[in-house]
Amino acid sequence: MNNEKPVHAPLSQFEVVGGEVLIGGLQLGRLARRVGSTPFYAYDRAKLIERVHHVRSLLPQTVRLHYSIKANPMPALVQQMAVLVDGLDVASAGELRTALDTGIDPATISFAGPGKTDAELSQAIAAGVMINVESSKEIDRAARIGDALGIAPQIVMRVNPDFELKNSGMRMSGGAKPFGIDAEMVPMCARQIDSLGITLQGLHIFSGSQSLKAMAIAESHTQAFELARRLADATRQVIPGLYLGAGFGIPYFAGEQRLDLSPICENLQKLTDSLDQQLPATRVSLESGRYLVGEAGLYVARVIDRKESRGVIFLVTDGGLHHHLAASGNFGQVIRKNYPVAVGSRMADKEHETVTIVGPLCTPLDILADKVELPRADVGDLIVIFQSGAYGFSASPVAFLGHPPPLEVLV
Ligand SMILES: *Cc1c(COP(=O)(O)O)cnc(C)c1O
């Protein structure tokens, strides 16, 4: 053990020019003037493209890559992602509309989520998208609605696996879960689907998310393939598609390292090679949200006040937890930790100080960064929160306290 303070993974994806962070080829100050007001989220188009190309360069050629819209549903961003990936995953009628508006082939869209309403099922069946059914009752409802519409529903069974992704930020499987059909119930539900005259389109297995452990992710993929083989055996049905949650995470907090995809993709190559022999008709798709878009986004807020209270320097900004719940530490975190943050307008300044950055809300929860060492900032300076491209704006309580919503730009 060494005693050095853990640091954030280097944010080398954003260049600094003239002491300012560069986004979409623009210096931050100029971008802020073009946006016209703060706070705002900015997503760097080139970085989205670069990231998808990076993943594709490592993935086996036969594996399809899907973008999970819930990570960032901004329509312009989804439009960009739609031309880069092989499919889109949605989890509501709203996201379905965003996905269909891109013009992507509806057959490559999949709709997951417990508690889909009849209206949502109708819209999804009418559009011809894959429905990831999450219960036996939902199978019956989809079949009934399909009959009424005169359209055969495209059904993928979401499986609640009998394993989970270890060390993941968010566990989505293993044990009792509201998501998916328990693995042991899958053969029975396959018979149910068959008896309704519906052709099963595949299995969907999502075992966890936000993992930075390559070996744990690879192991979860291996287990998912094994489970799919077992279920294919047990149901004695062709499984045209195997849809896997990738589980890829990005580093947010001090001490976390970037995930190395190489061992994961080498393992996937082995798995798909053996699948080709055992289930030659099965195509594999990998679903990822955060990993594809999270590092390409920044949240930018302006310093409104700088004050000292009993020895602590506070920078009060116009942005806060109402726009960026995750950075405030209130989106599922157990212990509050700081996101990587910078004074984006003073990247080259040498004089540093320890500050706490807060938002404008009248609640002590509205902290963007607690006791961080930054260049000395003053009223008017721009604070940047990195790793903000996923689960930012759309995962925040924008209406809380009645401040205006942030703008979003894709540059
Ligand atoms: C949320 C979700 C994903 C994406 O998770 P990320 O951690 O953002 O990659 C993939 N598949 C399903 C079914 C999801 O609900």
Coordinates of C-alpha atoms and ligand atoms in Angstrom, one line a residue:
M1 CA 0.0 0.0 0.0
N2 CA 1.2 3.5 -0.7
N3 CA -0.2 6.5 1.0
E4 CA -0.7 8.7 -2.0
K5 CA -4.1 10.2 -2.4
P6 CA -6.0 8.5 -5.1
V7 CA -6.5 10.7 -8.2
H8 CA -9.0 10.7 -11.0
A9 CA -8.2 8.9 -14.2
P10 CA -6.6 11.4 -16.6
L11 CA -9.3 13.2 -18.7
S12 CA -7.0 13.2 -21.7
Q13 CA -10.0 12.9 -24.0
F14 CA -10.4 16.7 -23.8
E15 CA -7.6 18.9 -25.1
V16 CA -6.8 22.2 -23.5
V17 CA -6.0 25.2 -25.7
G18 CA -5.1 28.6 -24.4
G19 CA -6.0 27.5 -20.9
E20 CA -9.5 26.5 -21.9
V21 CA -11.1 23.1 -22.4
L22 CA -11.7 22.3 -26.0
I23 CA -15.2 20.9 -27.0
G24 CA -16.1 20.1 -30.5
G25 CA -13.1 22.1 -31.6
L26 CA -14.2 25.2 -29.7
Q27 CA -12.6 26.8 -26.7
L28 CA -15.0 26.7 -23.7
G29 CA -15.5 30.5 -23.4
R30 CA -16.4 30.8 -27.1
L31 CA -18.8 27.8 -26.9
A32 CA -20.5 29.3 -23.8
R33 CA -21.0 32.6 -25.8
R34 CA -22.5 30.6 -28.7
V35 CA -24.8 28.7 -26.4
G36 CA -25.8 32.1 -25.0
S37 CA -26.5 31.1 -21.4
T38 CA -25.3 28.8 -18.7
P39 CA -25.6 26.1 -17.4
F40 CA -25.5 23.7 -20.3
Y41 CA -24.5 20.2 -21.3
A42 CA -22.2 19.9 -24.2
Y43 CA -21.6 16.6 -26.1
D44 CA -18.6 16.3 -28.4
R45 CA -19.7 14.6 -31.6
A46 CA -16.2 13.6 -32.7
K47 CA -15.7 11.8 -29.4
L48 CA -18.9 9.8 -29.8
I49 CA -17.7 8.7 -33.2
E50 CA -14.3 7.9 -31.9
R51 CA -15.7 5.8 -29.1
V52 CA -18.0 3.7 -31.2
H53 CA -15.1 3.1 -33.7
H54 CA -12.9 2.1 -30.8
V55 CA -15.4 -0.5 -29.5
R56 CA -16.0 -1.8 -33.0
S57 CA -12.3 -2.2 -33.7
L58 CA -12.1 -4.6 -30.7
L59 CA -15.5 -6.4 -30.9
P60 CA -15.8 -9.6 -32.9
Q61 CA -17.0 -8.7 -36.4
T62 CA -20.2 -10.7 -36.0
V63 CA -21.3 -9.0 -32.8
R64 CA -23.8 -6.1 -33.3
L65 CA -23.5 -3.0 -31.2
H66 CA -26.7 -1.3 -29.8
Y67 CA -27.0 2.1 -28.1
S68 CA -29.2 2.2 -25.0
I69 CA -31.0 5.5 -25.3
K70 CA -31.7 5.9 -21.6
A71 CA -28.1 6.9 -21.0
N72 CA -28.7 10.0 -23.1
P73 CA -31.9 10.5 -25.0
M74 CA -31.1 14.0 -26.5
P75 CA -32.6 13.6 -30.0
A76 CA -29.6 15.1 -31.9
L77 CA -27.3 12.7 -30.1
V78 CA -29.5 9.7 -30.7
Q79 CA -29.6 10.7 -34.3
Q80 CA -25.8 10.7 -34.4
M81 CA -25.6 7.3 -32.6
A82 CA -28.3 5.8 -34.9
V83 CA -25.9 6.0 -37.9
L84 CA -23.0 4.6 -35.9
V85 CA -24.6 1.6 -34.3
D86 CA -26.6 -1.5 -35.4
G87 CA -29.6 -0.9 -33.2
L88 CA -31.2 1.2 -30.4
D89 CA -32.6 0.1 -27.1
V90 CA -35.5 2.0 -25.6
A91 CA -37.3 1.7 -22.3
S92 CA -40.4 3.9 -22.8
A93 CA -42.8 5.1 -25.5
G94 CA -41.0 8.4 -25.4
E95 CA -37.7 6.8 -26.1
L96 CA -39.4 4.7 -28.8
R97 CA -40.5 7.8 -30.6
T98 CA -37.0 9.3 -30.4
A99 CA -35.6 6.1 -31.8
L100 CA -38.2 5.8 -34.6
D101 CA -37.6 9.5 -35.5
T102 CA -34.0 8.7 -36.5
G103 CA -35.2 6.6 -39.4
I104 CA -33.4 3.5 -38.2
D105 CA -34.9 0.1 -39.2
P106 CA -37.5 -0.6 -36.5
A107 CA -36.5 -4.3 -36.5
T108 CA -33.2 -3.2 -34.9
I109 CA -34.9 -1.4 -32.0
S110 CA -35.7 -3.3 -28.8
F111 CA -38.0 -2.2 -26.1
A112 CA -37.3 -3.3 -22.5
G113 CA -38.7 -2.4 -19.1
P114 CA -41.0 -3.8 -16.6
G115 CA -44.5 -2.3 -16.6
K116 CA -45.0 -1.5 -20.2
T117 CA -48.5 -0.2 -20.7
D118 CA -51.0 -1.5 -23.2
A119 CA -50.5 1.8 -25.1
E120 CA -46.7 1.3 -25.2
L121 CA -47.1 -2.4 -26.3
S122 CA -49.5 -1.3 -29.1
Q123 CA -47.2 1.4 -30.3
A124 CA -44.2 -1.0 -30.2
I125 CA -46.0 -3.8 -32.0
A126 CA -47.4 -1.4 -34.6
A127 CA -43.9 -0.1 -35.3
G128 CA -42.5 -3.6 -35.6
V129 CA -39.9 -3.3 -32.9
M130 CA -38.6 -6.1 -30.7
I131 CA -40.4 -6.3 -27.4
N132 CA -38.3 -7.6 -24.5
V133 CA -41.1 -9.3 -22.5
E134 CA -40.5 -9.3 -18.8
S135 CA -43.2 -11.6 -17.5
S136 CA -45.7 -14.3 -18.5
K137 CA -48.6 -11.9 -18.2
E138 CA -46.8 -9.5 -20.5
I139 CA -46.5 -12.3 -23.1
D140 CA -50.3 -12.7 -23.0
R141 CA -50.9 -9.0 -23.3
A142 CA -48.5 -8.6 -26.2
A143 CA -50.3 -11.6 -28.0
R144 CA -53.7 -10.1 -27.3
I145 CA -52.7 -6.7 -28.6
G146 CA -51.0 -8.2 -31.6
D147 CA -54.2 -10.0 -32.5
A148 CA -56.2 -6.9 -32.2
L149 CA -53.8 -5.0 -34.4
G150 CA -53.4 -7.8 -36.9
I151 CA -49.6 -7.7 -36.5
A152 CA -47.5 -10.5 -35.1
P153 CA -45.5 -9.2 -32.1
Q154 CA -41.7 -9.5 -32.3
I155 CA -40.9 -11.0 -28.9
V156 CA -37.6 -11.4 -27.1
M157 CA -37.6 -13.0 -23.7
R158 CA -35.8 -11.0 -21.1
V159 CA -34.2 -13.4 -18.7
N160 CA -33.5 -12.7 -15.0
P161 CA -30.3 -14.8 -14.9
D162 CA -29.2 -17.0 -12.0
F163 CA -25.9 -15.0 -11.7
E164 CA -24.9 -11.4 -11.4
L165 CA -22.2 -9.1 -12.6
K166 CA -19.8 -8.8 -9.7
N167 CA -18.4 -5.4 -8.7
S168 CA -20.9 -3.6 -10.8
G169 CA -22.2 -0.2 -10.0
M170 CA -25.8 -1.3 -10.5
R171 CA -26.9 -4.9 -10.1
M172 CA -29.7 -5.8 -12.4
S173 CA -29.9 -9.5 -12.0
G174 CA -29.5 -12.5 -9.8
G175 CA -32.0 -13.3 -7.0
A176 CA -35.4 -11.8 -6.9
K177 CA -35.7 -8.9 -9.4
P178 CA -38.6 -7.0 -11.1
F179 CA -36.6 -7.3 -14.4
G180 CA -37.1 -10.2 -16.7
I181 CA -38.4 -13.7 -16.4
D182 CA -36.5 -16.0 -13.9
A183 CA -34.2 -18.3 -15.9
E184 CA -36.0 -21.4 -14.5
M185 CA -39.3 -20.1 -15.8
V186 CA -38.0 -19.5 -19.3
P187 CA -38.8 -22.9 -20.8
M188 CA -42.4 -22.7 -19.6
C189 CA -42.7 -19.2 -21.1
A190 CA -41.2 -20.4 -24.4
R191 CA -44.0 -23.0 -24.6
Q192 CA -46.5 -20.3 -23.8
I193 CA -45.1 -18.1 -26.7
D194 CA -45.1 -21.1 -29.0
S195 CA -48.7 -22.0 -28.1
L196 CA -49.8 -18.4 -28.9
G197 CA -48.4 -18.9 -32.4
I198 CA -45.6 -16.4 -31.9
T199 CA -42.0 -17.0 -33.1
L200 CA -39.5 -16.3 -30.3
Q201 CA -36.9 -13.7 -31.6
G202 CA -34.3 -14.2 -29.0
L203 CA -33.1 -13.9 -25.4
H204 CA -32.1 -10.8 -23.6
I205 CA -29.7 -11.0 -20.6
F206 CA -28.7 -7.9 -18.7
S207 CA -26.6 -8.8 -15.7
G208 CA -25.3 -5.4 -14.6
S209 CA -23.9 -2.1 -15.5
Q210 CA -21.1 0.4 -14.7
S211 CA -18.4 -2.2 -14.1
L212 CA -14.7 -1.3 -14.3
K213 CA -13.5 -4.9 -13.9
A214 CA -12.7 -6.5 -17.2
M215 CA -12.4 -10.0 -15.7
A216 CA -15.8 -9.7 -14.0
I217 CA -17.5 -8.5 -17.2
A218 CA -15.9 -11.3 -19.3
E219 CA -17.1 -13.8 -16.7
S220 CA -20.6 -12.5 -16.8
H221 CA -20.6 -12.8 -20.6
T222 CA -19.4 -16.4 -20.4
Q223 CA -22.2 -17.1 -18.0
A224 CA -24.7 -15.4 -20.2
F225 CA -23.6 -17.6 -23.2
E226 CA -23.8 -20.7 -21.1
L227 CA -27.3 -19.7 -19.8
A228 CA -28.4 -19.1 -23.4
R229 CA -27.2 -22.5 -24.5
R230 CA -28.9 -24.2 -21.6
L231 CA -32.2 -22.4 -22.4
A232 CA -31.9 -23.1 -26.1
D233 CA -31.6 -26.8 -25.1
A234 CA -34.4 -26.7 -22.6
T235 CA -36.8 -24.8 -24.9
R236 CA -35.8 -26.8 -28.0
Q237 CA -36.3 -23.6 -30.0
V238 CA -34.1 -21.6 -32.4
I239 CA -32.8 -18.5 -30.7
P240 CA -32.3 -16.0 -33.5
G241 CA -30.9 -13.3 -31.3
L242 CA -28.9 -13.1 -28.1
Y243 CA -29.0 -9.6 -26.6
L244 CA -26.5 -8.9 -23.9
G245 CA -26.1 -5.9 -21.6
A246 CA -22.4 -5.0 -22.0
G247 CA -21.8 -3.9 -18.5
F248 CA -19.0 -1.5 -19.5
G249 CA -18.3 1.3 -17.0
I250 CA -16.4 4.5 -17.1
P251 CA -14.2 6.0 -14.3
Y252 CA -16.0 8.6 -12.3
F253 CA -14.1 8.8 -9.0
A254 CA -10.6 9.1 -7.7
G255 CA -8.8 5.8 -7.8
E256 CA -10.8 4.4 -10.6
Q257 CA -9.1 3.2 -13.8
R258 CA -10.3 3.2 -17.4
L259 CA -11.7 -0.2 -18.4
D260 CA -9.6 -2.2 -20.9
L261 CA -11.9 -3.8 -23.4
S262 CA -9.3 -6.0 -25.0
P263 CA -9.6 -9.0 -22.7
I264 CA -13.4 -8.7 -22.8
C265 CA -13.5 -8.7 -26.6
E266 CA -11.0 -11.6 -26.8
N267 CA -13.3 -13.6 -24.6
L268 CA -16.3 -12.6 -26.7
Q269 CA -14.5 -13.8 -29.8
K270 CA -14.0 -17.2 -28.2
L271 CA -17.7 -17.3 -27.1
T272 CA -19.0 -16.3 -30.5
D273 CA -16.8 -18.9 -32.2
S274 CA -18.1 -21.7 -30.0
L275 CA -21.7 -20.4 -30.4
D276 CA -21.3 -20.6 -34.2
Q277 CA -20.8 -24.3 -33.7
Q278 CA -23.5 -24.9 -31.1
L279 CA -26.2 -22.3 -32.1
P280 CA -25.2 -21.3 -35.7
A281 CA -28.5 -19.4 -36.2
T282 CA -27.9 -17.1 -33.2
R283 CA -26.6 -13.5 -33.7
V284 CA -25.2 -11.7 -30.7
S285 CA -25.9 -8.0 -29.9
L286 CA -24.2 -6.0 -27.2
E287 CA -26.1 -3.2 -25.5
S288 CA -24.2 -0.2 -24.1
G289 CA -25.2 3.3 -23.1
R290 CA -22.9 4.9 -20.6
Y291 CA -19.7 3.6 -22.1
L292 CA -20.5 5.0 -25.6
V293 CA -21.6 8.5 -24.6
G294 CA -20.6 9.2 -21.0
E295 CA -17.1 10.5 -21.5
A296 CA -18.0 12.7 -24.5
G297 CA -20.2 15.0 -22.4
L298 CA -19.5 17.9 -20.1
Y299 CA -21.7 19.9 -17.8
V300 CA -20.8 23.6 -17.6
A301 CA -22.0 26.1 -15.0
R302 CA -20.9 29.6 -14.2
V303 CA -19.7 30.9 -10.9
I304 CA -22.3 33.4 -9.5
D305 CA -20.7 34.0 -6.1
R306 CA -17.6 33.3 -4.3
K307 CA -17.8 33.4 -0.5
E308 CA -16.0 32.2 2.6
S309 CA -17.7 30.6 5.5
R310 CA -15.6 29.8 8.6
G311 CA -12.5 29.0 6.6
V312 CA -14.2 27.2 3.7
I313 CA -14.3 28.8 0.2
F314 CA -17.6 28.2 -1.6
L315 CA -18.0 28.7 -5.3
V316 CA -21.8 29.1 -5.8
T317 CA -22.7 28.3 -9.4
D318 CA -25.9 28.7 -11.5
G319 CA -25.9 24.8 -12.0
G320 CA -26.5 22.1 -9.4
L321 CA -28.2 18.9 -8.5
H322 CA -31.5 19.8 -10.3
H323 CA -29.5 19.4 -13.6
H324 CA -26.9 16.9 -12.6
L325 CA -28.2 14.7 -9.8
A326 CA -25.4 12.1 -10.2
A327 CA -22.6 14.6 -9.8
S328 CA -24.2 15.8 -6.5
G329 CA -23.9 12.2 -5.3
N330 CA -27.7 11.6 -5.0
F331 CA -28.2 9.2 -7.9
G332 CA -27.8 5.8 -6.2
Q333 CA -24.4 6.5 -4.6
V334 CA -23.9 5.3 -1.0
I335 CA -21.0 7.6 -0.1
R336 CA -20.7 11.0 -1.8
K337 CA -17.6 11.3 -4.0
N338 CA -16.5 14.0 -6.4
Y339 CA -16.9 13.7 -10.1
P340 CA -13.8 15.0 -12.0
V341 CA -14.2 18.8 -12.1
A342 CA -12.2 21.7 -13.4
V343 CA -12.3 25.4 -13.8
G344 CA -12.7 25.1 -17.6
S345 CA -11.7 28.7 -18.2
R346 CA -8.4 28.5 -16.2
M347 CA -6.9 25.2 -17.0
A348 CA -3.3 26.6 -17.1
D349 CA -3.5 28.7 -14.0
K350 CA -0.9 27.7 -11.4
E351 CA -2.3 29.3 -8.2
H352 CA -4.5 26.6 -6.6
E353 CA -6.8 26.6 -3.6
T354 CA -9.3 24.2 -2.0
V355 CA -12.9 25.0 -2.7
T356 CA -16.4 23.5 -2.4
I357 CA -18.6 24.0 -5.4
V358 CA -22.3 24.3 -4.7
G359 CA -25.5 25.0 -6.7
P360 CA -28.2 27.6 -6.2
L361 CA -30.7 25.3 -4.5
C362 CA -31.7 25.9 -0.8
T363 CA -30.6 22.4 0.3
P364 CA -27.4 21.1 1.7
L365 CA -27.6 18.3 -0.9
D366 CA -26.7 20.6 -3.7
I367 CA -23.0 20.0 -3.8
L368 CA -21.2 19.6 -7.1
A369 CA -17.7 19.2 -5.7
D370 CA -16.6 19.0 -2.1
K371 CA -13.2 20.3 -1.0
V372 CA -11.4 20.0 -4.3
E373 CA -8.1 21.6 -5.3
L374 CA -8.6 23.9 -8.3
P375 CA -7.1 27.0 -9.8
R376 CA -8.4 30.1 -8.1
A377 CA -11.8 30.9 -9.7
D378 CA -13.9 34.0 -9.5
V379 CA -17.4 35.2 -10.4
G380 CA -18.0 34.6 -14.1
D381 CA -15.6 31.6 -14.4
L382 CA -16.9 28.4 -15.9
I383 CA -16.9 25.2 -13.9
V384 CA -16.8 22.0 -15.9
I385 CA -17.9 18.6 -14.7
F386 CA -16.5 15.8 -16.8
Q387 CA -18.0 12.3 -17.4
S388 CA -21.4 13.9 -17.8
G389 CA -22.6 12.5 -21.2
A390 CA -24.7 9.8 -19.6
Y391 CA -27.4 9.8 -16.9
G392 CA -27.1 13.6 -16.6
F393 CA -29.9 15.9 -17.7
S394 CA -32.5 13.2 -18.2
A395 CA -31.7 11.6 -14.8
S396 CA -32.1 14.8 -12.8
P397 CA -35.0 16.5 -11.0
V398 CA -35.1 19.5 -13.3
A399 CA -38.3 20.9 -11.8
F400 CA -37.0 20.9 -8.2
L401 CA -37.0 24.5 -7.0
G402 CA -38.2 26.0 -10.2
H403 CA -34.9 27.1 -11.8
P404 CA -34.7 27.0 -15.6
P405 CA -33.6 23.7 -17.2
P406 CA -30.1 23.5 -18.7
L407 CA -29.5 23.7 -22.5
E408 CA -28.0 20.8 -24.3
V409 CA -25.7 21.1 -27.4
L410 CA -24.1 18.6 -29.6
V411 CA -20.9 20.1 -31.0
Ligands
LIG1 C1 -29.8 0.7 -19.1 C2 -29.7 -0.5 -19.9 C3 -28.5 -0.7 -20.7 C4 -27.3 0.2 -20.7 O1 -26.6 0.3 -19.5 P1 -25.3 1.2 -19.5 O2 -24.7 1.0 -18.1 O3 -25.7 2.6 -19.7 O4 -24.4 0.7 -20.5 C5 -28.5 -1.9 -21.5 N1 -29.5 -2.7 -21.6 C6 -30.6 -2.5 -20.8 C7 -31.7 -3.5 -20.9 C8 -30.8 -1.4 -20.0 O5 -31.9 -1.3 -19.3

